[in-house]
Amino acid sequence: GSQGDKGSIGDKGTKGDSGLSGNQQNNLELSPYFLALTFPNGKIVGDKIFMTSGYEGNFDDLKKKCMQAGGQLASPRNNEENAAVQQIVFTHDKSVFLGINDIQTEGKFTYLDGKPIVYSNWQPGEPNNDKGIEDCVQVFSTGKWNDKSCDERLLILCEF
Ligand code: 289
Ligand code: CA
């Protein structure tokens, strides 16, 4: 952010010497605006907002719904973002599909734009492409990932 490593409003949550994100240092996460807008379906991490509407559907359904809303399926790119996804899964006690799959090439997981993933949090033993039909990625309430059939119906989680 413009205030160096001290963090500033809208600085994407970059962590400075304190280990706290700009949002945490500025107490934004305790502000009534954050609390109201994210209760109980969302989480803000840096400049990314994760939000569920409670809708459940298969991967194609959920992908389409997020795009129609102007976002995309949640695609956590680091531990902090994955922890936000985990928290929403835990709160709703329903797992979600990520905007990550290996539909194009078995074993090569990519984002929806086709680029290879830069972060993952697989459950030990996963991805295992069980029965040869698991090309999508679900997140458990532990935050761990499992490859799963894209035909399963899971909770929607978009990022904006
Ligand atoms: O249909 C198989 C899935 O429900 C999951 O079953 C077991 O938990 C593991 O084999 C998983 O890898 C698999 O995705
Ligand atoms: Ca699996």
mmCIF file of N, CA and C in Angstrom, residues 3-141:
data_model
loop_
_atom_site.group_PDB
_atom_site.id
_atom_site.type_symbol
_atom_site.label_atom_id
_atom_site.label_comp_id
_atom_site.label_asym_id
_atom_site.label_seq_id
_atom_site.Cartn_x
_atom_site.Cartn_y
_atom_site.Cartn_z
ATOM 1 N N GLN A 3 1.235 3.309 2.239
ATOM 2 C CA GLN A 3 1.910 3.566 3.508
ATOM 3 C C GLN A 3 2.965 2.495 3.785
ATOM 4 N N GLY A 4 3.598 2.011 2.707
ATOM 5 C CA GLY A 4 4.666 1.033 2.879
ATOM 6 C C GLY A 4 4.164 -0.238 3.520
ATOM 7 N N ASP A 5 4.927 -0.804 4.465
ATOM 8 C CA ASP A 5 4.531 -2.096 5.024
ATOM 9 C C ASP A 5 3.591 -1.939 6.208
ATOM 10 N N LYS A 6 3.126 -0.734 6.482
ATOM 11 C CA LYS A 6 2.207 -0.541 7.613
ATOM 12 C C LYS A 6 0.783 -0.960 7.261
ATOM 13 N N GLY A 7 0.498 -1.056 5.970
ATOM 14 C CA GLY A 7 -0.853 -1.424 5.565
ATOM 15 C C GLY A 7 -1.722 -0.185 5.463
ATOM 16 N N SER A 8 -2.643 -0.182 4.517
ATOM 17 C CA SER A 8 -3.551 0.950 4.359
ATOM 18 C C SER A 8 -4.857 0.441 3.788
ATOM 19 N N ILE A 9 -5.883 1.265 3.877
ATOM 20 C CA ILE A 9 -7.198 0.858 3.389
ATOM 21 C C ILE A 9 -7.083 0.471 1.920
ATOM 22 N N GLY A 10 -7.576 -0.696 1.587
ATOM 23 C CA GLY A 10 -7.572 -1.132 0.195
ATOM 24 C C GLY A 10 -6.208 -1.553 -0.306
ATOM 25 N N ASP A 11 -5.306 -1.903 0.597
ATOM 26 C CA ASP A 11 -3.967 -2.292 0.128
ATOM 27 C C ASP A 11 -3.863 -3.792 -0.114
ATOM 28 N N LYS A 12 -5.009 -4.426 -0.380
ATOM 29 C CA LYS A 12 -5.080 -5.850 -0.695
ATOM 30 C C LYS A 12 -4.686 -6.731 0.486
ATOM 31 N N GLY A 13 -4.674 -6.160 1.691
ATOM 32 C CA GLY A 13 -4.415 -6.983 2.864
ATOM 33 C C GLY A 13 -2.968 -7.415 2.984
ATOM 34 N N THR A 14 -2.066 -6.704 2.315
ATOM 35 C CA THR A 14 -0.652 -7.052 2.404
ATOM 36 C C THR A 14 -0.207 -7.030 3.855
ATOM 37 N N LYS A 15 0.568 -8.023 4.241
ATOM 38 C CA LYS A 15 1.015 -8.063 5.628
ATOM 39 C C LYS A 15 2.330 -7.320 5.812
ATOM 40 N N GLY A 16 2.425 -6.504 6.840
ATOM 41 C CA GLY A 16 3.647 -5.792 7.164
ATOM 42 C C GLY A 16 4.397 -6.524 8.267
ATOM 43 N N ASP A 17 5.256 -5.789 9.005
ATOM 44 C CA ASP A 17 6.090 -6.404 10.046
ATOM 45 C C ASP A 17 5.252 -7.049 11.141
ATOM 46 N N SER A 18 4.070 -6.474 11.415
ATOM 47 C CA SER A 18 3.245 -6.979 12.509
ATOM 48 C C SER A 18 2.612 -8.321 12.187
ATOM 49 N N GLY A 19 2.611 -8.710 10.920
ATOM 50 C CA GLY A 19 1.932 -9.946 10.520
ATOM 51 C C GLY A 19 0.456 -9.734 10.299
ATOM 52 N N LEU A 20 -0.022 -8.507 10.545
ATOM 53 C CA LEU A 20 -1.444 -8.215 10.341
ATOM 54 C C LEU A 20 -1.653 -7.611 8.954
ATOM 55 N N SER A 21 -2.788 -7.912 8.346
ATOM 56 C CA SER A 21 -3.113 -7.300 7.055
ATOM 57 C C SER A 21 -3.494 -5.842 7.279
ATOM 58 N N GLY A 22 -3.496 -5.063 6.200
ATOM 59 C CA GLY A 22 -3.918 -3.667 6.294
ATOM 60 C C GLY A 22 -5.310 -3.556 6.879
ATOM 61 N N ASN A 23 -6.187 -4.448 6.449
ATOM 62 C CA ASN A 23 -7.563 -4.417 6.959
ATOM 63 C C ASN A 23 -7.599 -4.658 8.461
ATOM 64 N N GLN A 24 -6.734 -5.589 8.929
ATOM 65 C CA GLN A 24 -6.706 -5.875 10.369
ATOM 66 C C GLN A 24 -6.119 -4.688 11.130
ATOM 67 N N GLN A 25 -5.008 -4.102 10.595
ATOM 68 C CA GLN A 25 -4.360 -2.990 11.283
ATOM 69 C C GLN A 25 -5.273 -1.782 11.363
ATOM 70 N N ASN A 26 -6.102 -1.605 10.350
ATOM 71 C CA ASN A 26 -7.028 -0.471 10.349
ATOM 72 C C ASN A 26 -8.349 -0.813 11.029
ATOM 73 N N ASN A 27 -8.421 -1.995 11.626
ATOM 74 C CA ASN A 27 -9.628 -2.444 12.334
ATOM 75 C C ASN A 27 -10.855 -2.516 11.437
ATOM 76 N N LEU A 28 -10.635 -2.592 10.105
ATOM 77 C CA LEU A 28 -11.787 -2.635 9.197
ATOM 78 C C LEU A 28 -12.623 -3.882 9.434
ATOM 79 N N GLU A 29 -11.950 -4.985 9.807
ATOM 80 C CA GLU A 29 -12.699 -6.235 9.960
ATOM 81 C C GLU A 29 -13.628 -6.212 11.160
ATOM 82 N N LEU A 30 -13.482 -5.220 12.029
ATOM 83 C CA LEU A 30 -14.406 -5.089 13.162
ATOM 84 C C LEU A 30 -15.422 -3.979 12.914
ATOM 85 N N SER A 31 -15.319 -3.303 11.761
ATOM 86 C CA SER A 31 -16.247 -2.196 11.507
ATOM 87 C C SER A 31 -17.636 -2.742 11.227
ATOM 88 N N PRO A 32 -18.680 -1.993 11.612
ATOM 89 C CA PRO A 32 -20.045 -2.452 11.366
ATOM 90 C C PRO A 32 -20.307 -2.718 9.893
ATOM 91 N N TYR A 33 -19.594 -2.025 8.990
ATOM 92 C CA TYR A 33 -19.802 -2.234 7.549
ATOM 93 C C TYR A 33 -19.350 -3.634 7.150
ATOM 94 N N PHE A 34 -18.144 -4.000 7.585
ATOM 95 C CA PHE A 34 -17.656 -5.347 7.298
ATOM 96 C C PHE A 34 -18.586 -6.386 7.899
ATOM 97 N N LEU A 35 -18.926 -6.172 9.154
ATOM 98 C CA LEU A 35 -19.723 -7.170 9.877
ATOM 99 C C LEU A 35 -21.081 -7.359 9.210
ATOM 100 N N ALA A 36 -21.739 -6.239 8.866
ATOM 101 C CA ALA A 36 -23.079 -6.321 8.282
ATOM 102 C C ALA A 36 -23.037 -6.952 6.890
ATOM 103 N N LEU A 37 -22.091 -6.512 6.065
ATOM 104 C CA LEU A 37 -22.065 -6.975 4.674
ATOM 105 C C LEU A 37 -21.646 -8.431 4.552
ATOM 106 N N THR A 38 -20.912 -8.925 5.517
ATOM 107 C CA THR A 38 -20.407 -10.293 5.390
ATOM 108 C C THR A 38 -21.155 -11.294 6.266
ATOM 109 N N PHE A 39 -22.143 -10.809 7.019
ATOM 110 C CA PHE A 39 -22.894 -11.709 7.914
ATOM 111 C C PHE A 39 -24.051 -12.375 7.196
ATOM 112 N N PRO A 40 -24.230 -13.700 7.228
ATOM 113 C CA PRO A 40 -23.243 -14.689 7.665
ATOM 114 C C PRO A 40 -22.635 -15.393 6.463
ATOM 115 N N ASN A 41 -22.745 -14.772 5.284
ATOM 116 C CA ASN A 41 -22.454 -15.503 4.039
ATOM 117 C C ASN A 41 -21.167 -15.106 3.348
ATOM 118 N N GLY A 42 -20.429 -14.161 3.902
ATOM 119 C CA GLY A 42 -19.261 -13.679 3.178
ATOM 120 C C GLY A 42 -18.036 -13.477 4.037
ATOM 121 N N LYS A 43 -16.917 -13.288 3.352
ATOM 122 C CA LYS A 43 -15.640 -12.974 4.005
ATOM 123 C C LYS A 43 -14.864 -12.064 3.070
ATOM 124 N N ILE A 44 -14.203 -11.064 3.639
ATOM 125 C CA ILE A 44 -13.355 -10.177 2.847
ATOM 126 C C ILE A 44 -11.903 -10.476 3.174
ATOM 127 N N VAL A 45 -11.117 -10.728 2.145
ATOM 128 C CA VAL A 45 -9.669 -10.936 2.316
ATOM 129 C C VAL A 45 -8.967 -9.987 1.368
ATOM 130 N N GLY A 46 -8.286 -8.992 1.918
ATOM 131 C CA GLY A 46 -7.647 -7.996 1.054
ATOM 132 C C GLY A 46 -8.702 -7.312 0.212
ATOM 133 N N ASP A 47 -8.509 -7.351 -1.122
ATOM 134 C CA ASP A 47 -9.512 -6.708 -1.993
ATOM 135 C C ASP A 47 -10.452 -7.732 -2.614
ATOM 136 N N LYS A 48 -10.467 -8.951 -2.074
ATOM 137 C CA LYS A 48 -11.336 -10.000 -2.613
ATOM 138 C C LYS A 48 -12.494 -10.259 -1.649
ATOM 139 N N ILE A 49 -13.697 -10.397 -2.182
ATOM 140 C CA ILE A 49 -14.864 -10.733 -1.359
ATOM 141 C C ILE A 49 -15.363 -12.114 -1.760
ATOM 142 N N PHE A 50 -15.435 -13.035 -0.800
ATOM 143 C CA PHE A 50 -16.043 -14.349 -1.010
ATOM 144 C C PHE A 50 -17.474 -14.277 -0.498
ATOM 145 N N MET A 51 -18.430 -14.776 -1.294
ATOM 146 C CA MET A 51 -19.840 -14.676 -0.885
ATOM 147 C C MET A 51 -20.639 -15.865 -1.405
ATOM 148 N N THR A 52 -21.450 -16.458 -0.517
ATOM 149 C CA THR A 52 -22.403 -17.480 -0.948
ATOM 150 C C THR A 52 -23.809 -16.911 -0.866
ATOM 151 N N SER A 53 -24.684 -17.421 -1.737
ATOM 152 C CA SER A 53 -26.100 -17.039 -1.672
ATOM 153 C C SER A 53 -26.918 -18.148 -1.038
ATOM 154 N N GLY A 54 -26.272 -19.292 -0.787
ATOM 155 C CA GLY A 54 -26.986 -20.450 -0.246
ATOM 156 C C GLY A 54 -27.453 -21.410 -1.322
ATOM 157 N N TYR A 55 -27.335 -20.997 -2.601
ATOM 158 C CA TYR A 55 -27.758 -21.854 -3.721
ATOM 159 C C TYR A 55 -26.866 -23.090 -3.794
ATOM 160 N N GLU A 56 -27.452 -24.219 -4.200
ATOM 161 C CA GLU A 56 -26.671 -25.443 -4.402
ATOM 162 C C GLU A 56 -26.884 -25.961 -5.812
ATOM 163 N N GLY A 57 -25.835 -26.461 -6.419
ATOM 164 C CA GLY A 57 -25.942 -26.979 -7.781
ATOM 165 C C GLY A 57 -24.664 -27.664 -8.195
ATOM 166 N N ASN A 58 -24.649 -28.181 -9.438
ATOM 167 C CA ASN A 58 -23.426 -28.826 -9.921
ATOM 168 C C ASN A 58 -22.427 -27.756 -10.383
ATOM 169 N N PHE A 59 -21.235 -28.202 -10.768
ATOM 170 C CA PHE A 59 -20.159 -27.264 -11.093
ATOM 171 C C PHE A 59 -20.572 -26.269 -12.175
ATOM 172 N N ASP A 60 -21.169 -26.765 -13.264
ATOM 173 C CA ASP A 60 -21.552 -25.871 -14.362
ATOM 174 C C ASP A 60 -22.575 -24.834 -13.915
ATOM 175 N N ASP A 61 -23.556 -25.285 -13.132
ATOM 176 C CA ASP A 61 -24.579 -24.379 -12.563
ATOM 177 C C ASP A 61 -23.938 -23.255 -11.772
ATOM 178 N N LEU A 62 -23.056 -23.671 -10.855
ATOM 179 C CA LEU A 62 -22.452 -22.711 -9.922
ATOM 180 C C LEU A 62 -21.537 -21.746 -10.655
ATOM 181 N N LYS A 63 -20.779 -22.297 -11.628
ATOM 182 C CA LYS A 63 -19.879 -21.448 -12.424
ATOM 183 C C LYS A 63 -20.682 -20.370 -13.143
ATOM 184 N N LYS A 64 -21.804 -20.802 -13.740
ATOM 185 C CA LYS A 64 -22.656 -19.875 -14.494
ATOM 186 C C LYS A 64 -23.254 -18.805 -13.570
ATOM 187 N N LYS A 65 -23.762 -19.251 -12.415
ATOM 188 C CA LYS A 65 -24.390 -18.319 -11.466
ATOM 189 C C LYS A 65 -23.401 -17.246 -10.998
ATOM 190 N N CYS A 66 -22.175 -17.651 -10.690
ATOM 191 C CA CYS A 66 -21.175 -16.670 -10.240
ATOM 192 C C CYS A 66 -20.862 -15.690 -11.354
ATOM 193 N N MET A 67 -20.738 -16.185 -12.587
ATOM 194 C CA MET A 67 -20.426 -15.300 -13.715
ATOM 195 C C MET A 67 -21.563 -14.331 -13.980
ATOM 196 N N GLN A 68 -22.802 -14.838 -13.892
ATOM 197 C CA GLN A 68 -23.969 -13.972 -14.115
ATOM 198 C C GLN A 68 -24.027 -12.855 -13.075
ATOM 199 N N ALA A 69 -23.485 -13.142 -11.889
ATOM 200 C CA ALA A 69 -23.490 -12.142 -10.812
ATOM 201 C C ALA A 69 -22.308 -11.186 -10.937
ATOM 202 N N GLY A 70 -21.459 -11.401 -11.938
ATOM 203 C CA GLY A 70 -20.307 -10.517 -12.137
ATOM 204 C C GLY A 70 -19.055 -10.959 -11.412
ATOM 205 N N GLY A 71 -19.068 -12.175 -10.884
ATOM 206 C CA GLY A 71 -17.887 -12.709 -10.199
ATOM 207 C C GLY A 71 -17.426 -13.991 -10.846
ATOM 208 N N GLN A 72 -16.816 -14.840 -10.069
ATOM 209 C CA GLN A 72 -16.454 -16.183 -10.545
ATOM 210 C C GLN A 72 -16.396 -17.120 -9.346
ATOM 211 N N LEU A 73 -16.366 -18.413 -9.610
ATOM 212 C CA LEU A 73 -16.277 -19.369 -8.511
ATOM 213 C C LEU A 73 -15.018 -19.085 -7.679
ATOM 214 N N ALA A 74 -15.134 -19.267 -6.374
ATOM 215 C CA ALA A 74 -14.014 -19.003 -5.463
ATOM 216 C C ALA A 74 -12.759 -19.729 -5.919
ATOM 217 N N SER A 75 -11.664 -18.985 -5.971
ATOM 218 C CA SER A 75 -10.385 -19.540 -6.422
ATOM 219 C C SER A 75 -9.289 -19.059 -5.476
ATOM 220 N N PRO A 76 -9.211 -19.650 -4.276
ATOM 221 C CA PRO A 76 -8.224 -19.191 -3.295
ATOM 222 C C PRO A 76 -6.806 -19.399 -3.802
ATOM 223 N N ARG A 77 -5.987 -18.355 -3.653
ATOM 224 C CA ARG A 77 -4.623 -18.384 -4.192
ATOM 225 C C ARG A 77 -3.570 -18.376 -3.101
ATOM 226 N N ASN A 78 -4.001 -18.435 -1.837
ATOM 227 C CA ASN A 78 -3.042 -18.511 -0.723
ATOM 228 C C ASN A 78 -3.783 -18.986 0.525
ATOM 229 N N ASN A 79 -3.019 -19.191 1.611
ATOM 230 C CA ASN A 79 -3.603 -19.726 2.849
ATOM 231 C C ASN A 79 -4.679 -18.821 3.430
ATOM 232 N N GLU A 80 -4.467 -17.514 3.334
ATOM 233 C CA GLU A 80 -5.438 -16.584 3.926
ATOM 234 C C GLU A 80 -6.779 -16.679 3.196
ATOM 235 N N GLU A 81 -6.724 -16.733 1.871
ATOM 236 C CA GLU A 81 -7.959 -16.852 1.097
ATOM 237 C C GLU A 81 -8.604 -18.208 1.332
ATOM 238 N N ASN A 82 -7.786 -19.256 1.433
ATOM 239 C CA ASN A 82 -8.360 -20.587 1.665
ATOM 240 C C ASN A 82 -9.035 -20.655 3.036
ATOM 241 N N ALA A 83 -8.457 -19.951 4.030
ATOM 242 C CA ALA A 83 -9.056 -19.932 5.370
ATOM 243 C C ALA A 83 -10.430 -19.258 5.338
ATOM 244 N N ALA A 84 -10.582 -18.250 4.482
ATOM 245 C CA ALA A 84 -11.885 -17.576 4.350
ATOM 246 C C ALA A 84 -12.908 -18.535 3.741
ATOM 247 N N VAL A 85 -12.475 -19.277 2.716
ATOM 248 C CA VAL A 85 -13.359 -20.278 2.100
ATOM 249 C C VAL A 85 -13.749 -21.328 3.146
ATOM 250 N N GLN A 86 -12.751 -21.797 3.888
ATOM 251 C CA GLN A 86 -13.005 -22.794 4.934
ATOM 252 C C GLN A 86 -14.036 -22.297 5.932
ATOM 253 N N GLN A 87 -13.921 -21.042 6.327
ATOM 254 C CA GLN A 87 -14.840 -20.503 7.332
ATOM 255 C C GLN A 87 -16.282 -20.519 6.842
ATOM 256 N N ILE A 88 -16.477 -20.211 5.550
ATOM 257 C CA ILE A 88 -17.838 -20.211 4.992
ATOM 258 C C ILE A 88 -18.367 -21.645 4.903
ATOM 259 N N VAL A 89 -17.503 -22.576 4.488
ATOM 260 C CA VAL A 89 -17.899 -23.998 4.438
ATOM 261 C C VAL A 89 -18.295 -24.467 5.842
ATOM 262 N N PHE A 90 -17.485 -24.091 6.826
ATOM 263 C CA PHE A 90 -17.729 -24.511 8.209
ATOM 264 C C PHE A 90 -19.042 -23.928 8.730
ATOM 265 N N THR A 91 -19.239 -22.647 8.492
ATOM 266 C CA THR A 91 -20.456 -21.965 8.974
ATOM 267 C C THR A 91 -21.709 -22.617 8.406
ATOM 268 N N HIS A 92 -21.673 -22.969 7.114
ATOM 269 C CA HIS A 92 -22.861 -23.510 6.443
ATOM 270 C C HIS A 92 -22.917 -25.031 6.498
ATOM 271 N N ASP A 93 -21.827 -25.646 6.975
ATOM 272 C CA ASP A 93 -21.721 -27.112 7.056
ATOM 273 C C ASP A 93 -22.027 -27.760 5.701
ATOM 274 N N LYS A 94 -21.551 -27.097 4.628
ATOM 275 C CA LYS A 94 -21.738 -27.632 3.265
ATOM 276 C C LYS A 94 -20.471 -27.345 2.481
ATOM 277 N N SER A 95 -19.975 -28.339 1.739
ATOM 278 C CA SER A 95 -18.757 -28.063 0.990
ATOM 279 C C SER A 95 -19.076 -27.341 -0.310
ATOM 280 N N VAL A 96 -18.044 -26.701 -0.858
ATOM 281 C CA VAL A 96 -18.193 -25.863 -2.048
ATOM 282 C C VAL A 96 -17.257 -26.350 -3.149
ATOM 283 N N PHE A 97 -17.609 -26.011 -4.390
ATOM 284 C CA PHE A 97 -16.701 -26.208 -5.521
ATOM 285 C C PHE A 97 -15.842 -24.972 -5.703
ATOM 286 N N LEU A 98 -14.566 -25.191 -6.022
ATOM 287 C CA LEU A 98 -13.680 -24.083 -6.374
ATOM 288 C C LEU A 98 -13.713 -23.852 -7.878
ATOM 289 N N GLY A 99 -13.205 -22.697 -8.285
ATOM 290 C CA GLY A 99 -13.049 -22.413 -9.712
ATOM 291 C C GLY A 99 -11.755 -23.010 -10.230
ATOM 292 N N ILE A 100 -11.615 -24.298 -9.986
ATOM 293 C CA ILE A 100 -10.402 -25.052 -10.334
ATOM 294 C C ILE A 100 -10.845 -26.418 -10.821
ATOM 295 N N ASN A 101 -10.240 -26.934 -11.896
ATOM 296 C CA ASN A 101 -10.592 -28.273 -12.386
ATOM 297 C C ASN A 101 -9.478 -28.811 -13.280
ATOM 298 N N ASP A 102 -9.576 -30.114 -13.569
ATOM 299 C CA ASP A 102 -8.626 -30.712 -14.531
ATOM 300 C C ASP A 102 -9.414 -31.359 -15.685
ATOM 301 N N ILE A 103 -10.497 -30.669 -16.082
ATOM 302 C CA ILE A 103 -11.349 -31.162 -17.173
ATOM 303 C C ILE A 103 -10.549 -31.258 -18.476
ATOM 304 N N GLN A 104 -9.713 -30.259 -18.731
ATOM 305 C CA GLN A 104 -8.967 -30.199 -19.991
ATOM 306 C C GLN A 104 -7.933 -31.326 -20.086
ATOM 307 N N THR A 105 -7.100 -31.440 -19.070
ATOM 308 C CA THR A 105 -6.035 -32.458 -19.059
ATOM 309 C C THR A 105 -6.004 -33.118 -17.695
ATOM 310 N N GLU A 106 -6.274 -34.424 -17.646
ATOM 311 C CA GLU A 106 -6.311 -35.148 -16.381
ATOM 312 C C GLU A 106 -5.002 -34.936 -15.592
ATOM 313 N N GLY A 107 -5.169 -34.523 -14.335
ATOM 314 C CA GLY A 107 -4.003 -34.354 -13.465
ATOM 315 C C GLY A 107 -3.407 -32.954 -13.487
ATOM 316 N N LYS A 108 -3.813 -32.123 -14.445
ATOM 317 C CA LYS A 108 -3.299 -30.740 -14.495
ATOM 318 C C LYS A 108 -4.417 -29.790 -14.095
ATOM 319 N N PHE A 109 -4.405 -29.383 -12.826
ATOM 320 C CA PHE A 109 -5.483 -28.520 -12.324
ATOM 321 C C PHE A 109 -5.207 -27.066 -12.686
ATOM 322 N N THR A 110 -6.243 -26.419 -13.213
ATOM 323 C CA THR A 110 -6.127 -25.032 -13.677
ATOM 324 C C THR A 110 -7.275 -24.193 -13.113
ATOM 325 N N TYR A 111 -7.071 -22.870 -13.176
ATOM 326 C CA TYR A 111 -8.165 -21.949 -12.888
ATOM 327 C C TYR A 111 -9.104 -21.927 -14.091
ATOM 328 N N LEU A 112 -10.192 -21.172 -13.956
ATOM 329 C CA LEU A 112 -11.199 -21.140 -15.023
ATOM 330 C C LEU A 112 -10.655 -20.504 -16.299
ATOM 331 N N ASP A 113 -9.580 -19.711 -16.178
ATOM 332 C CA ASP A 113 -8.968 -19.113 -17.378
ATOM 333 C C ASP A 113 -7.943 -20.045 -18.019
ATOM 334 N N GLY A 114 -7.809 -21.260 -17.464
ATOM 335 C CA GLY A 114 -6.904 -22.248 -18.059
ATOM 336 C C GLY A 114 -5.481 -22.206 -17.520
ATOM 337 N N LYS A 115 -5.192 -21.203 -16.645
ATOM 338 C CA LYS A 115 -3.820 -21.112 -16.113
ATOM 339 C C LYS A 115 -3.608 -22.127 -14.987
ATOM 340 N N PRO A 116 -2.389 -22.691 -14.874
ATOM 341 C CA PRO A 116 -2.123 -23.675 -13.822
ATOM 342 C C PRO A 116 -2.251 -23.072 -12.425
ATOM 343 N N ILE A 117 -2.713 -23.862 -11.458
ATOM 344 C CA ILE A 117 -2.906 -23.338 -10.107
ATOM 345 C C ILE A 117 -1.556 -23.012 -9.452
ATOM 346 N N VAL A 118 -1.563 -21.941 -8.645
ATOM 347 C CA VAL A 118 -0.339 -21.495 -7.962
ATOM 348 C C VAL A 118 -0.364 -21.892 -6.487
ATOM 349 N N TYR A 119 -1.507 -22.423 -6.042
ATOM 350 C CA TYR A 119 -1.674 -22.781 -4.620
ATOM 351 C C TYR A 119 -2.642 -23.954 -4.550
ATOM 352 N N SER A 120 -2.400 -24.872 -3.617
ATOM 353 C CA SER A 120 -3.357 -25.962 -3.400
ATOM 354 C C SER A 120 -3.305 -26.379 -1.937
ATOM 355 N N ASN A 121 -4.325 -27.068 -1.496
ATOM 356 C CA ASN A 121 -4.382 -27.534 -0.092
ATOM 357 C C ASN A 121 -5.049 -28.910 -0.047
ATOM 358 N N TRP A 122 -4.491 -29.827 -0.843
ATOM 359 C CA TRP A 122 -5.089 -31.162 -0.974
ATOM 360 C C TRP A 122 -5.084 -31.922 0.346
ATOM 361 N N GLN A 123 -6.156 -32.632 0.582
ATOM 362 C CA GLN A 123 -6.217 -33.637 1.654
ATOM 363 C C GLN A 123 -5.186 -34.705 1.284
ATOM 364 N N PRO A 124 -4.458 -35.270 2.267
ATOM 365 C CA PRO A 124 -3.512 -36.346 1.930
ATOM 366 C C PRO A 124 -4.211 -37.448 1.122
ATOM 367 N N GLY A 125 -3.564 -37.906 0.061
ATOM 368 C CA GLY A 125 -4.152 -38.949 -0.794
ATOM 369 C C GLY A 125 -4.958 -38.391 -1.960
ATOM 370 N N GLU A 126 -5.200 -37.100 -1.946
ATOM 371 C CA GLU A 126 -5.937 -36.439 -3.031
ATOM 372 C C GLU A 126 -4.984 -35.571 -3.852
ATOM 373 N N PRO A 127 -5.259 -35.289 -5.089
ATOM 374 C CA PRO A 127 -6.422 -35.760 -5.862
ATOM 375 C C PRO A 127 -6.195 -37.196 -6.348
ATOM 376 N N ASN A 128 -7.269 -38.018 -6.308
ATOM 377 C CA ASN A 128 -7.117 -39.432 -6.697
ATOM 378 C C ASN A 128 -7.972 -39.806 -7.905
ATOM 379 N N ASN A 129 -8.703 -38.849 -8.450
ATOM 380 C CA ASN A 129 -9.552 -39.122 -9.627
ATOM 381 C C ASN A 129 -10.321 -40.429 -9.447
ATOM 382 N N ASP A 130 -10.980 -40.562 -8.297
ATOM 383 C CA ASP A 130 -11.710 -41.782 -7.932
ATOM 384 C C ASP A 130 -12.680 -42.185 -9.045
ATOM 385 N N LYS A 131 -12.643 -43.457 -9.414
ATOM 386 C CA LYS A 131 -13.486 -44.031 -10.477
ATOM 387 C C LYS A 131 -13.275 -43.321 -11.820
ATOM 388 N N GLY A 132 -12.212 -42.511 -11.909
ATOM 389 C CA GLY A 132 -11.897 -41.834 -13.169
ATOM 390 C C GLY A 132 -12.855 -40.708 -13.523
ATOM 391 N N ILE A 133 -13.621 -40.214 -12.518
ATOM 392 C CA ILE A 133 -14.653 -39.212 -12.865
ATOM 393 C C ILE A 133 -14.555 -37.930 -12.028
ATOM 394 N N GLU A 134 -13.373 -37.687 -11.422
ATOM 395 C CA GLU A 134 -13.300 -36.528 -10.521
ATOM 396 C C GLU A 134 -12.417 -35.421 -11.106
ATOM 397 N N ASP A 135 -13.045 -34.433 -11.724
ATOM 398 C CA ASP A 135 -12.314 -33.339 -12.376
ATOM 399 C C ASP A 135 -12.522 -31.993 -11.690
ATOM 400 N N CYS A 136 -13.405 -31.954 -10.671
ATOM 401 C CA CYS A 136 -13.653 -30.701 -9.960
ATOM 402 C C CYS A 136 -13.080 -30.784 -8.550
ATOM 403 N N VAL A 137 -13.076 -29.666 -7.840
ATOM 404 C CA VAL A 137 -12.426 -29.611 -6.526
ATOM 405 C C VAL A 137 -13.399 -29.090 -5.480
ATOM 406 N N GLN A 138 -13.590 -29.889 -4.426
ATOM 407 C CA GLN A 138 -14.438 -29.458 -3.320
ATOM 408 C C GLN A 138 -13.553 -29.122 -2.121
ATOM 409 N N VAL A 139 -14.075 -28.240 -1.259
ATOM 410 C CA VAL A 139 -13.373 -27.884 -0.027
ATOM 411 C C VAL A 139 -14.175 -28.402 1.156
ATOM 412 N N PHE A 140 -13.479 -29.130 2.039
ATOM 413 C CA PHE A 140 -14.105 -29.640 3.263
ATOM 414 C C PHE A 140 -14.068 -28.549 4.344
ATOM 415 N N SER A 141 -14.783 -28.798 5.451
ATOM 416 C CA SER A 141 -14.812 -27.819 6.548
ATOM 417 C C SER A 141 -13.460 -27.715 7.255
#
